[in-house]
Coordinates of C-alpha atoms and ligand atoms in Angstrom, one line a residue:
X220 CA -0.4 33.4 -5.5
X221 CA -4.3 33.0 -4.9
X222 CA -3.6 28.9 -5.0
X223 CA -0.5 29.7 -2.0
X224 CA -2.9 31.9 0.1
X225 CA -5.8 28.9 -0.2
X226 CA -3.4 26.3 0.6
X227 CA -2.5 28.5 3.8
X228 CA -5.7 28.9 4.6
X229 CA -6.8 25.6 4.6
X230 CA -3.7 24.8 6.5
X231 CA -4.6 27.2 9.3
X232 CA -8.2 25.9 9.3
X233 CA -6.8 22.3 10.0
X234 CA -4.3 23.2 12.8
X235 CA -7.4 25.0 14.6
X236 CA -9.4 21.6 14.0
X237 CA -6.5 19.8 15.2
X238 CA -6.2 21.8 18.3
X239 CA -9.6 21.7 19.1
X240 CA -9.9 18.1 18.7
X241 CA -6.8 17.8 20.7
X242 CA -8.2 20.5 23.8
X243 CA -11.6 18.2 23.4
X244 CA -9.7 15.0 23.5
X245 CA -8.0 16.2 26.2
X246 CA -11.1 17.1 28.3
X247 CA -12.9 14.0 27.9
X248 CA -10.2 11.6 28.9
X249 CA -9.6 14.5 31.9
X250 CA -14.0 13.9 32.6
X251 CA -13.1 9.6 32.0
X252 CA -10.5 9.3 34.5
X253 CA -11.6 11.7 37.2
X254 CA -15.1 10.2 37.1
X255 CA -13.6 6.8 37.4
X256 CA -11.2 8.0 40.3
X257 CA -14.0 9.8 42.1
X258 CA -16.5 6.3 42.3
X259 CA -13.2 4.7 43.3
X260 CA -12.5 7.3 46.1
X261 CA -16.3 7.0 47.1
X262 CA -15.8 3.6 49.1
X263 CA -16.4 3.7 52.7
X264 CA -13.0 3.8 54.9
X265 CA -11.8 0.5 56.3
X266 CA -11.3 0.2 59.6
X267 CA -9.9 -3.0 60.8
X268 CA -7.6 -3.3 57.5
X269 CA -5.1 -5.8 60.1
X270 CA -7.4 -8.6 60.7
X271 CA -7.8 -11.1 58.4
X272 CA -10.9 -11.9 56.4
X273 CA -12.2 -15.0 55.2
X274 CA -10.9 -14.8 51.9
X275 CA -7.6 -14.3 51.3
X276 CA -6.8 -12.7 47.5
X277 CA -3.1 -12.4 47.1
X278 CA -2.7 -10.0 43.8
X279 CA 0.3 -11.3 42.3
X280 CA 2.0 -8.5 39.8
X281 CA 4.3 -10.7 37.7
X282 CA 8.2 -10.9 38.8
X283 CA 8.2 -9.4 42.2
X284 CA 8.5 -12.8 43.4
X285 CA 5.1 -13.6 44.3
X286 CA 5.5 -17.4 43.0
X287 CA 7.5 -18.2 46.3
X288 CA 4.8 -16.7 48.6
X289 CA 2.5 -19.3 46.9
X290 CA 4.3 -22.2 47.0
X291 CA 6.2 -21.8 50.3
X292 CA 3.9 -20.0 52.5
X293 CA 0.5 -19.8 50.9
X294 CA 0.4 -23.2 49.6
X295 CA 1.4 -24.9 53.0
X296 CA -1.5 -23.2 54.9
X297 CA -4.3 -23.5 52.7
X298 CA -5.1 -27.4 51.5
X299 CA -6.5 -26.9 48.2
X300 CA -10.0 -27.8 48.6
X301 CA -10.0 -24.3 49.9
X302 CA -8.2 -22.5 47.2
X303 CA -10.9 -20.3 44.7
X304 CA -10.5 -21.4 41.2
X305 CA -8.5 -19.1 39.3
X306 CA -10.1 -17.0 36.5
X307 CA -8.1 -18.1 33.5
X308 CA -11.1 -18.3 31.6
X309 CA -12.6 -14.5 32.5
X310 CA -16.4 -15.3 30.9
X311 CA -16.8 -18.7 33.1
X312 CA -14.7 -17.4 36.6
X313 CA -17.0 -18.3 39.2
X314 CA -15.2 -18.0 42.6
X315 CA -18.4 -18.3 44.4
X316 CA -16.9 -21.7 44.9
X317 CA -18.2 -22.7 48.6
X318 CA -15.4 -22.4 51.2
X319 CA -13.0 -21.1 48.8
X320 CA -10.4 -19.1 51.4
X321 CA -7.2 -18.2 49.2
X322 CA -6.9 -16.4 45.5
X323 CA -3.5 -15.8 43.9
X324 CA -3.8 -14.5 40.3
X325 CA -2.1 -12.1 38.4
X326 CA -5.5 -10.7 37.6
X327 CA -5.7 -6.9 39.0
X328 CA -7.7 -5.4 41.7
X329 CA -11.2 -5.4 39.8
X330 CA -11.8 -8.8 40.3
X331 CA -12.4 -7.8 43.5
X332 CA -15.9 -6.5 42.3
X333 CA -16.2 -10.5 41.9
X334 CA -15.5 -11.2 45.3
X335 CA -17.6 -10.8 48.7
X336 CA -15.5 -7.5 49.0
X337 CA -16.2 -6.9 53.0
X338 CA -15.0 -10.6 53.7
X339 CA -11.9 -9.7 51.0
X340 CA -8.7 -9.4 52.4
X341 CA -6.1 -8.7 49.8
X342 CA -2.2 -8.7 49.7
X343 CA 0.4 -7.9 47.6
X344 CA 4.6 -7.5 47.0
X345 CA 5.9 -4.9 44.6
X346 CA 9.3 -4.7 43.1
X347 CA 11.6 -1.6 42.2
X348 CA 9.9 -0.9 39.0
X349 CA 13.6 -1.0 36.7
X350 CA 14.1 -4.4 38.1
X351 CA 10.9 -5.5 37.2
X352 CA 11.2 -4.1 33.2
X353 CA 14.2 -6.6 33.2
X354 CA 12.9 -9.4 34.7
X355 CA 9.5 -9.6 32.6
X356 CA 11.9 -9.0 29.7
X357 CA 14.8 -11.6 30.8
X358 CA 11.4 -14.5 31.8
X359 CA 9.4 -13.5 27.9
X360 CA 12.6 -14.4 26.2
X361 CA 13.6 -16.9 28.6
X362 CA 10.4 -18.9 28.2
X363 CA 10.5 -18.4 24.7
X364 CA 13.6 -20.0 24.4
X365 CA 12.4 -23.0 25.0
X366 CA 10.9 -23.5 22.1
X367 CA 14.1 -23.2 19.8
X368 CA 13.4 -27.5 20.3
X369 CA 11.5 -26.8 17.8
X370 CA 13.1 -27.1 14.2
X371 CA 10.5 -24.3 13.0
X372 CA 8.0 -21.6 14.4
X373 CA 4.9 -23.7 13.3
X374 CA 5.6 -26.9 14.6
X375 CA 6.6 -25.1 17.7
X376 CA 3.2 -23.3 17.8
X377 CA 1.3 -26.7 17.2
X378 CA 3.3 -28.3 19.7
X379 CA 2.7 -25.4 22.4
X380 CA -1.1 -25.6 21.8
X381 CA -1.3 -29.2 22.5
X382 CA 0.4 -28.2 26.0
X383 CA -2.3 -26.2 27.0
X384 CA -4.6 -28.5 26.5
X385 CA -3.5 -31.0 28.1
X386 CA -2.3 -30.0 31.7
X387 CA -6.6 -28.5 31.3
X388 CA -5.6 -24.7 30.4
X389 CA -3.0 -23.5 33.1
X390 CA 0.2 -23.1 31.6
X391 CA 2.3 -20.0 31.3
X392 CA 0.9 -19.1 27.9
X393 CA -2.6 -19.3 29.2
X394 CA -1.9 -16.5 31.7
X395 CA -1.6 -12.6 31.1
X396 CA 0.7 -11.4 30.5
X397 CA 2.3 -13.9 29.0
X398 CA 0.0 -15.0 26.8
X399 CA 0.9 -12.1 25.0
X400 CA 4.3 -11.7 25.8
X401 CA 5.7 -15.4 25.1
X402 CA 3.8 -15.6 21.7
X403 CA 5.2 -12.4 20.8
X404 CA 9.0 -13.1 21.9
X405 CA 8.9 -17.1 20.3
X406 CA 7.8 -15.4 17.2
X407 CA 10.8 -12.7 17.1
X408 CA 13.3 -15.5 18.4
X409 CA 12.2 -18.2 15.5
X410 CA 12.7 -15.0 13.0
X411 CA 15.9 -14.2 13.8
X412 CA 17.1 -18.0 14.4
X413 CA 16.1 -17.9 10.9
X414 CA 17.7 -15.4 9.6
X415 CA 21.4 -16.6 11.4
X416 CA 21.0 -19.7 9.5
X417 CA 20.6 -18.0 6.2
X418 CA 23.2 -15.3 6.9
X419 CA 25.5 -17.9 8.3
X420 CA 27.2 -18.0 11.8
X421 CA 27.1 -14.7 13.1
X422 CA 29.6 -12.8 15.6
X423 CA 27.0 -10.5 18.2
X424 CA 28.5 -6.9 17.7
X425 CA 28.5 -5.8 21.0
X426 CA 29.4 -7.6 24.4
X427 CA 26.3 -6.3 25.9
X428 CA 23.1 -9.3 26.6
X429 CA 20.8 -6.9 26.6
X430 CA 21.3 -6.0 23.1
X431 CA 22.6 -8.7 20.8
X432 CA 19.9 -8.0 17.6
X433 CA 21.0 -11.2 16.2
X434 CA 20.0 -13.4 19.1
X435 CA 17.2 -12.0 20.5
X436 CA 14.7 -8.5 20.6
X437 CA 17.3 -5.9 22.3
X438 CA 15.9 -4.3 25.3
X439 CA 15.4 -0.8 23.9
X440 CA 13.3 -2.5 21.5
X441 CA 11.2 -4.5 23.6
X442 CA 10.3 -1.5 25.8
X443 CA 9.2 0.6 23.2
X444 CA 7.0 -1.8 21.5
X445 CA 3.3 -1.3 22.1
X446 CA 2.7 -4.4 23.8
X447 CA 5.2 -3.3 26.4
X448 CA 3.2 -0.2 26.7
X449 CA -0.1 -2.1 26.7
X450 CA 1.3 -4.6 29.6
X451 CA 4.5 -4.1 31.0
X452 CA 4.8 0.0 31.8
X453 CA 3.7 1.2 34.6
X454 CA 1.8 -2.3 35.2
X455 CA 2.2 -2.2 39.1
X456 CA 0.1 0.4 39.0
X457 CA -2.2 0.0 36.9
X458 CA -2.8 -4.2 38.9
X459 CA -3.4 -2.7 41.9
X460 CA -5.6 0.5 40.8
X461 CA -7.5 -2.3 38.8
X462 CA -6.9 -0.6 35.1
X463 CA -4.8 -3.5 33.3
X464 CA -4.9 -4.5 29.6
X465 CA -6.6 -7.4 31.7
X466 CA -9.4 -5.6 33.8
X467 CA -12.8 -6.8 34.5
X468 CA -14.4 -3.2 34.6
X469 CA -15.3 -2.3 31.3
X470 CA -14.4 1.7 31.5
X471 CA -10.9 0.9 32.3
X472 CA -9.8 0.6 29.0
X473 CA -10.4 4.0 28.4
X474 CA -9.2 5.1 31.6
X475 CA -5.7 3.8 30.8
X476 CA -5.5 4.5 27.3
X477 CA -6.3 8.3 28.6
X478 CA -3.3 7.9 31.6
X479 CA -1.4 6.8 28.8
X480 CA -1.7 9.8 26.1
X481 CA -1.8 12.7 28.9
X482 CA 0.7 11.8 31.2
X483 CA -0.5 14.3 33.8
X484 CA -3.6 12.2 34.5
X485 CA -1.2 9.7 36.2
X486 CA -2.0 11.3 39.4
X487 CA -5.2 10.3 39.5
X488 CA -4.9 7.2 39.1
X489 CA -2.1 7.0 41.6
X490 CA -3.6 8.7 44.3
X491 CA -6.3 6.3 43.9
X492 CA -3.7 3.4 44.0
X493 CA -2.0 4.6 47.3
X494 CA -5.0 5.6 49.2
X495 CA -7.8 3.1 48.0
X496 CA -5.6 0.0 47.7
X497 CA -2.2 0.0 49.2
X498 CA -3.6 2.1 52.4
X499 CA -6.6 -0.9 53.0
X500 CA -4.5 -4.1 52.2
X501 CA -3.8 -6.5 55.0
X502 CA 0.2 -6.7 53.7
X503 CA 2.6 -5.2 51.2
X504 CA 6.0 -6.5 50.5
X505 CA 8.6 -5.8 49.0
X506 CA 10.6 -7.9 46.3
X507 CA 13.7 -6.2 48.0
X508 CA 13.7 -6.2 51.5
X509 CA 13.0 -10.1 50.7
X510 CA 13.9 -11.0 54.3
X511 CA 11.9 -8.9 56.5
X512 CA 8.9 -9.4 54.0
X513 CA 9.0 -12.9 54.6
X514 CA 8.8 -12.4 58.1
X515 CA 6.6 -9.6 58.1
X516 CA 4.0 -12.3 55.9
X517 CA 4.7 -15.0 58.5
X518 CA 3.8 -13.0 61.2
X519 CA 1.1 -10.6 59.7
X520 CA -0.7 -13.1 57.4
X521 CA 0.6 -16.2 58.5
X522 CA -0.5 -16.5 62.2
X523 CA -3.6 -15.3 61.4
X524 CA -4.8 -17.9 58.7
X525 CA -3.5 -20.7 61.3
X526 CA -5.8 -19.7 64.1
X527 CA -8.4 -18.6 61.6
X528 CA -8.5 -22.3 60.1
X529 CA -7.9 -24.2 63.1
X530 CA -11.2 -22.2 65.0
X531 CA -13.7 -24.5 65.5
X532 CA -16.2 -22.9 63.3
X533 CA -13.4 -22.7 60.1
X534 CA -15.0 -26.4 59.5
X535 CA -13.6 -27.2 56.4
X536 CA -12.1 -30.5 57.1
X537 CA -9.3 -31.3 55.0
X538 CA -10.2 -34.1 53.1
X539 CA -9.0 -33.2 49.9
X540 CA -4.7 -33.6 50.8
X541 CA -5.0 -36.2 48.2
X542 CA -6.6 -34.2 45.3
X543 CA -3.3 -31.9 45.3
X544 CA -2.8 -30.2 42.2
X545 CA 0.8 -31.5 41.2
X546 CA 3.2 -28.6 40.8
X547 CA 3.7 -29.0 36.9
X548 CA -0.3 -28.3 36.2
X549 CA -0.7 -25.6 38.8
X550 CA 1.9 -23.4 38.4
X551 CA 2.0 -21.4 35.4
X552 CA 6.1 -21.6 34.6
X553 CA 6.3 -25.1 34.7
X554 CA 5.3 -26.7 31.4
X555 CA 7.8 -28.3 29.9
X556 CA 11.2 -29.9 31.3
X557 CA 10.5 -32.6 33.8
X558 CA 14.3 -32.2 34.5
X559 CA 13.1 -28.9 36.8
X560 CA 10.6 -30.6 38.2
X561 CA 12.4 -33.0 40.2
X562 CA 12.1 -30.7 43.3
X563 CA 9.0 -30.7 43.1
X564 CA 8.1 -33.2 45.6
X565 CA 9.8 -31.6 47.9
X566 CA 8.3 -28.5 47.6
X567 CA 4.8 -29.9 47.8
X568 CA 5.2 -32.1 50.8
X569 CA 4.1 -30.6 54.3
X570 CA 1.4 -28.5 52.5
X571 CA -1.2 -27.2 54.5
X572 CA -0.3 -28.7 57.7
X573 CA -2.0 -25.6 59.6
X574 CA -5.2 -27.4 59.2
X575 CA -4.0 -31.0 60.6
X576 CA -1.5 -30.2 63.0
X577 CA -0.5 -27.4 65.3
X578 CA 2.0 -25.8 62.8
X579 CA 3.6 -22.3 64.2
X580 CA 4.9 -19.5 62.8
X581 CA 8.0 -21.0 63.5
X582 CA 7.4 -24.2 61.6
X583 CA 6.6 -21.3 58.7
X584 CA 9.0 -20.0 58.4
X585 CA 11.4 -22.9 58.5
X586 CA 9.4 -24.7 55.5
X587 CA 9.4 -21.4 54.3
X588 CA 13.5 -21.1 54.2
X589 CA 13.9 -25.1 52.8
X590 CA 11.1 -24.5 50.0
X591 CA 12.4 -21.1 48.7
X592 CA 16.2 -22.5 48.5
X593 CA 14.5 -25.6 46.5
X594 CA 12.4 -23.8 44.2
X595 CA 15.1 -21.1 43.3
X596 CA 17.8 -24.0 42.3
X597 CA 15.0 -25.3 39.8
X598 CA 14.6 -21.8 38.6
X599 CA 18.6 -21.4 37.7
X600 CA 18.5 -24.5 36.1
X601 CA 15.3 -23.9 33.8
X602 CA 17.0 -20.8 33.3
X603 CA 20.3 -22.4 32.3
X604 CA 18.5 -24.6 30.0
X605 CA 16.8 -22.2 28.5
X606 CA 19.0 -19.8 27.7
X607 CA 21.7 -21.8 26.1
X608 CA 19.4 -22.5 23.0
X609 CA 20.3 -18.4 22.3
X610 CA 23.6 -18.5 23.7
X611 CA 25.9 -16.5 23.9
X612 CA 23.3 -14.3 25.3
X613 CA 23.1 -14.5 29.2
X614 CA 21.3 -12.4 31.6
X615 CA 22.1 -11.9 35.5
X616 CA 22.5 -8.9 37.6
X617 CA 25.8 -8.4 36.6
X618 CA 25.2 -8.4 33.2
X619 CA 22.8 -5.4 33.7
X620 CA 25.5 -3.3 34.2
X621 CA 26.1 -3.1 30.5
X622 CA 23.0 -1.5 29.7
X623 CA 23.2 1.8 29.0
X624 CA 22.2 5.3 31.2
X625 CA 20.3 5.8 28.1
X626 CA 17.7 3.0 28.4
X627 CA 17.9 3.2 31.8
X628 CA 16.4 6.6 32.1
X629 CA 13.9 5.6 29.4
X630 CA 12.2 2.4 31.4
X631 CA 12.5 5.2 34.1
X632 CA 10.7 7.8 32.2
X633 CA 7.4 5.1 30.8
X634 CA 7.5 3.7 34.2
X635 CA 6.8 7.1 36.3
X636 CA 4.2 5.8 38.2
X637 CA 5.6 2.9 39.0
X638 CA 8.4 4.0 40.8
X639 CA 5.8 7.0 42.8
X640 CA 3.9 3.8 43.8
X641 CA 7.2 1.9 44.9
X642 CA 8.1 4.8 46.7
X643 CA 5.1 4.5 48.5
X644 CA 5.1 1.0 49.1
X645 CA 8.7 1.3 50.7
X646 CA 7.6 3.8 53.1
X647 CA 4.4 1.8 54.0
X648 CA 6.4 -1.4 54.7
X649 CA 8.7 0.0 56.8
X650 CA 5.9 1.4 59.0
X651 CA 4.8 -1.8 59.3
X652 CA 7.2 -3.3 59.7
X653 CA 8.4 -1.2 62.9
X654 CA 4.4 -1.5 64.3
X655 CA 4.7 -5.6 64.2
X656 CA 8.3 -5.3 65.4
X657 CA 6.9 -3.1 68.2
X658 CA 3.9 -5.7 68.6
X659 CA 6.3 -8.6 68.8
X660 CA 8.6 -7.1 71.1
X661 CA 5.6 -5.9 73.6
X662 CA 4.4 -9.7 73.4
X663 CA 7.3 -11.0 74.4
X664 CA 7.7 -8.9 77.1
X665 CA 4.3 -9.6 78.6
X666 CA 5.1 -13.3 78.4
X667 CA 7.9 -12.5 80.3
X668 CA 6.4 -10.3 83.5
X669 CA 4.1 -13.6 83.4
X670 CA 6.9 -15.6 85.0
X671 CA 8.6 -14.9 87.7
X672 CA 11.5 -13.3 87.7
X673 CA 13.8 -15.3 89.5
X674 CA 13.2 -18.3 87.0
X675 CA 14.4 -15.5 84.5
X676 CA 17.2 -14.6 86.0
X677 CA 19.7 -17.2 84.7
X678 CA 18.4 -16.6 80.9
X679 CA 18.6 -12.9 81.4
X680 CA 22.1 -13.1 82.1
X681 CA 22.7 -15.4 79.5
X682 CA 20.6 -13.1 77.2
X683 CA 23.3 -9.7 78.5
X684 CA 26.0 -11.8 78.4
X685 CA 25.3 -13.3 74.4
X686 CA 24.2 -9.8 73.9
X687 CA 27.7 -7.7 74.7
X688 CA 29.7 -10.5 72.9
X689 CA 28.2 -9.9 69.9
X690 CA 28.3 -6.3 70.2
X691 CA 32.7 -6.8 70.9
X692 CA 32.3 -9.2 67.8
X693 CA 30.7 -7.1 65.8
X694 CA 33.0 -3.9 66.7
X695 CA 36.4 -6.0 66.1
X696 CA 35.0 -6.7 62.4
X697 CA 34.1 -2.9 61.5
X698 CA 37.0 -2.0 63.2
X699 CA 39.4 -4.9 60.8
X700 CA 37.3 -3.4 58.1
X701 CA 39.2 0.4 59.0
X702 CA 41.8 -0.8 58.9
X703 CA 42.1 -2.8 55.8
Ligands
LIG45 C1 8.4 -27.4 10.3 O1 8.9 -28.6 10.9 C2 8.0 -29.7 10.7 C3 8.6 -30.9 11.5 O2 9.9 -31.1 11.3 C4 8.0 -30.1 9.2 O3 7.2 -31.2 9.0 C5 7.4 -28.9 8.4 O4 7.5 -29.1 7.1 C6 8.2 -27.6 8.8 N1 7.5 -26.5 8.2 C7 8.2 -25.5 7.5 C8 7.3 -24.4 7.0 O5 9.3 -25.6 7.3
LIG46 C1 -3.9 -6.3 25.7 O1 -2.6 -6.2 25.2 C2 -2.3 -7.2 24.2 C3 -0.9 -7.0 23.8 O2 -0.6 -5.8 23.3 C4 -3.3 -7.0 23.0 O3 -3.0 -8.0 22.0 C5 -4.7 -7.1 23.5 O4 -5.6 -6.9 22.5 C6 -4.9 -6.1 24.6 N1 -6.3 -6.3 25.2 C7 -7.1 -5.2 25.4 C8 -8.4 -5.5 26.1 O5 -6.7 -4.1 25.2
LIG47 C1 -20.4 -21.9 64.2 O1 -21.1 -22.9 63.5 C2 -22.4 -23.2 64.0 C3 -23.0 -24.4 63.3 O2 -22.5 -24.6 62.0 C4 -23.3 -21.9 63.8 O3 -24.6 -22.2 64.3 C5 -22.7 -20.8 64.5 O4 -23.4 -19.6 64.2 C6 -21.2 -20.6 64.0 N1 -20.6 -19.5 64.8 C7 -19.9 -18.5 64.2 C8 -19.3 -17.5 65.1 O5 -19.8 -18.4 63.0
LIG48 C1 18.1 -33.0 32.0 O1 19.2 -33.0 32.9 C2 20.2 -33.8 32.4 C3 21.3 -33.9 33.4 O2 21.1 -32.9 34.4 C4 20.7 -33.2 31.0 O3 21.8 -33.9 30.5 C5 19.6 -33.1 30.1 O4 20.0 -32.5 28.9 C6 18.4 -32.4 30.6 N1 17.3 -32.4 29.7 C7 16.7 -31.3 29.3 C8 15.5 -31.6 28.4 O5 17.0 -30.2 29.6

């Protein structure tokens, strides 16, 4: 009896302890994140948030498509004596390189405190946040894949080592997050190759990609590992507030380990991400509305880096057209087949002709359309590739369908921020989108009232004329439509 009452006792005393620790716990990581959000709200106001600066940093969060921006936009504006060197290596980054103009890294928005901030301009695209679980999971295993090659998960390690050394350090698994996330998924994908072989050929037990255990790490697993908490969840927010796994500021870590155990923090951290960051940079995107965001960047980012770099004063002359970093060394998914990287010529050609010739917005866009359509037929087929060493798994959109409500609503649920942010970001775009529209249209029309309107006359009619025919056109199709 006594020993009982001593035991409760002692029980008691430890659930008090345990809630005290838990109310203190709580109020320190309430003191680290409002602290941090307070110096981050601090910051003067910008005012000219439109015009472009002289550096350009493009904060690439992984899979929203970013990689296209690069190559078909970015890529054929700057040369590349005038692109920053990227900060794989986070104790040497320098990019106090002289004249550097452009920096595209998936490194979050602290770098910034590395970068003359009031000459920064920054961009970025974001991605509906469910799409984006599956992509970074479909690219980890995906990339993994490839080195199934291998006959066994240490001469694949060796052999994946030697890559990085020799295209100098910039290969996928030199770059967060997937230097975390490829290791991690080669690793699971040698185990269970392994364990097939032993077991015999297996028959996958379910029809669904997304979860075939004896191919590849199921979905429902991967998102509720800890390294998909540590880099994948929430990620979009957490790049552009500038509180990654990868940050520069030392207090983040802290920060986002707090966000992460008391959820109710979040809005902190996401005020500061829609106010601070989204609300001051130049451009957002959206992975989505991939159309009007192309055009939105040709016409918002574009036009101004080619009148910026062809002022007289820009001065960088571009000399360095020859020193072009091939495709395969810059770009961080292609290290291995040469069979994907036939297109690559074609992609690189015509870079940075804003510098040496009078390249439009026009001409932009137009390399724009012929580079994207190249680069995305070397993805499929890397992608084919790939994923036929773990065949019969599959992934595509359609494929997606098969995952259930269940793990839907879970990626959902560890991504609430995420898709607050996204929310954001969609209602932000299309503001902008309806001020350049507005801009465009108003520009046009001044050109217009320049001439005179008789010379206009025949194009006007033209213009009413092409205009009501497409209107019948278009009300003959809805109207099939009714009826079948
Ligand atoms: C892995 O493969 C290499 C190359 O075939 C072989 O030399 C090595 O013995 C293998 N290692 C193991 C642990 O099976
Ligand atoms: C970032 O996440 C990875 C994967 O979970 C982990 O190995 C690494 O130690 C983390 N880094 C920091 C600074 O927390
Ligand atoms: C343009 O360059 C000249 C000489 O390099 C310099 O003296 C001048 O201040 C520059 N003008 C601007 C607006 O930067
Ligand atoms: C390269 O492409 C050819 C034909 O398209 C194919 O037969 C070959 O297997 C590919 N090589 C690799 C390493 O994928």
């Amino acid at each position: 009896m006594d020993r009982i009452l001593k035991f409760c006792v002692l029980l008691t005393l430890v659930g008090l302890a345990d809630a005290s620790f838990t109310k203190h716990d709580f109020g320190r990581c309430e003191g680290a994140v409002r602290n941090w959000a307070h110096s981050s709200l601090d910051k003067e106001i910008r005012e000219d948030k439109h015009t472009l600066r002289d550096l350009l940093f493009f904060l690439h969060v992984p899979r929203t498509g970013g990689r296209t921006y690069f190559h078909c936009f970015l890529k054929k504006l700057y040369p590349s004596s005038l692109e920053c060197p990227r900060s794989y290596d986070k104790l040497h980054f320098d990019p106090s390189k002289p004249n550097c103009r452009l920096l595209v890294t998936h490194d979050d928005f602290s770098i910034t405190s590395k970068l003359p901030r009031e000459r920064s301009s920054v961009v970025t695209i974001l991605r509906d946040p469910i799409s984006r679980v599956f992509s970074t999971y479909e690219f980890s295993v995906e990339v993994a894949a490839r080195f199934l090659v291998h006959p066994n998960l240490t001469s694949a390690t060796r052999i994946a080592g030697r890559m990085c050394s020799k295209t100098k350090g910039v290969s996928t698994l030199d770059i967060w997050p997937w230097k975390y996330l490829v290791p991690w998924m080669r690793k699971d994908l040698f185990a269970r190759r392994d364990s097939r072989q032993s077991r015999g050929l297996p028959i996958p037990k379910s029809n669904d990609f997304y979860d075939m255990e004896e191919f590849a790490m199921p979905l429902h697993e991967f998102i509720n590992h800890p390294v998909a908490e540590d880099i994948v969840h929430n990620g979009a927010t957490f790049q552009v507030a500038g509180l990654t796994n990868n940050s520069y500021a030392a207090e983040s870590h802290e920060v986002r380990h707090c966000v992460q155990k008391y959820k109710i923090l979040g809005k902190y951290v996401l005020q500061v991400a829609k106010v601070k960051r989204l609300d001051d940079m130049l451009y957002v995107g959206l992975t989505e509305e991939h159309k009007e965001s192309a055009s939105m960047f040709a016409n918002v980012v574009g036009a101004q880096v080619i009148s910026q770099l062809r002022a007289p004063n820009a001065s960088m002359t571009s000399v360095d057209n020859i020193g072009h970093s091939s495709l395969s060394n810059s770009e961080p998914d292609n290290f291995e087949h040469q069979n994907s990287t036939l297109n690559s010529r074609a992609i690189e050609t015509s870079s940075s002709e804003a510098t040496e010739s009078k390249m439009t917005v026009g001409d932009l866009t137009e390399a724009y359309e012929d580079c994207i359509s190249s680069l995305r037929k070397a993805q499929t087929q890397r992608r084919f590739f790939s994923l036929k060493r773990i065949s019969p798994v599959n992934f595509s959109t359609e494929a997606r369908l098969q995952v259930s409500d269940a793990v839907l609503q879970q990626i959902r649920s560890l991504n609430d921020l995420d898709l607050e942010l996204y929310e954001y970001a969609r209602d932000l775009f299309s503001n902008q989108h309806k001020n350049v529209l507005q801009k465009l249209t108003e520009e046009r029309w001044e050109n217009i009232s320049i001439m005179t309107n008789w010379k206009l006359l025949p194009s006007m009619i033209t213009l009413v004329f092409l205009l009501s025919f497409s209107l019948t056109v278009n009300m003959r199709r809805r109207m099939l439509k009714v009826k079948m």
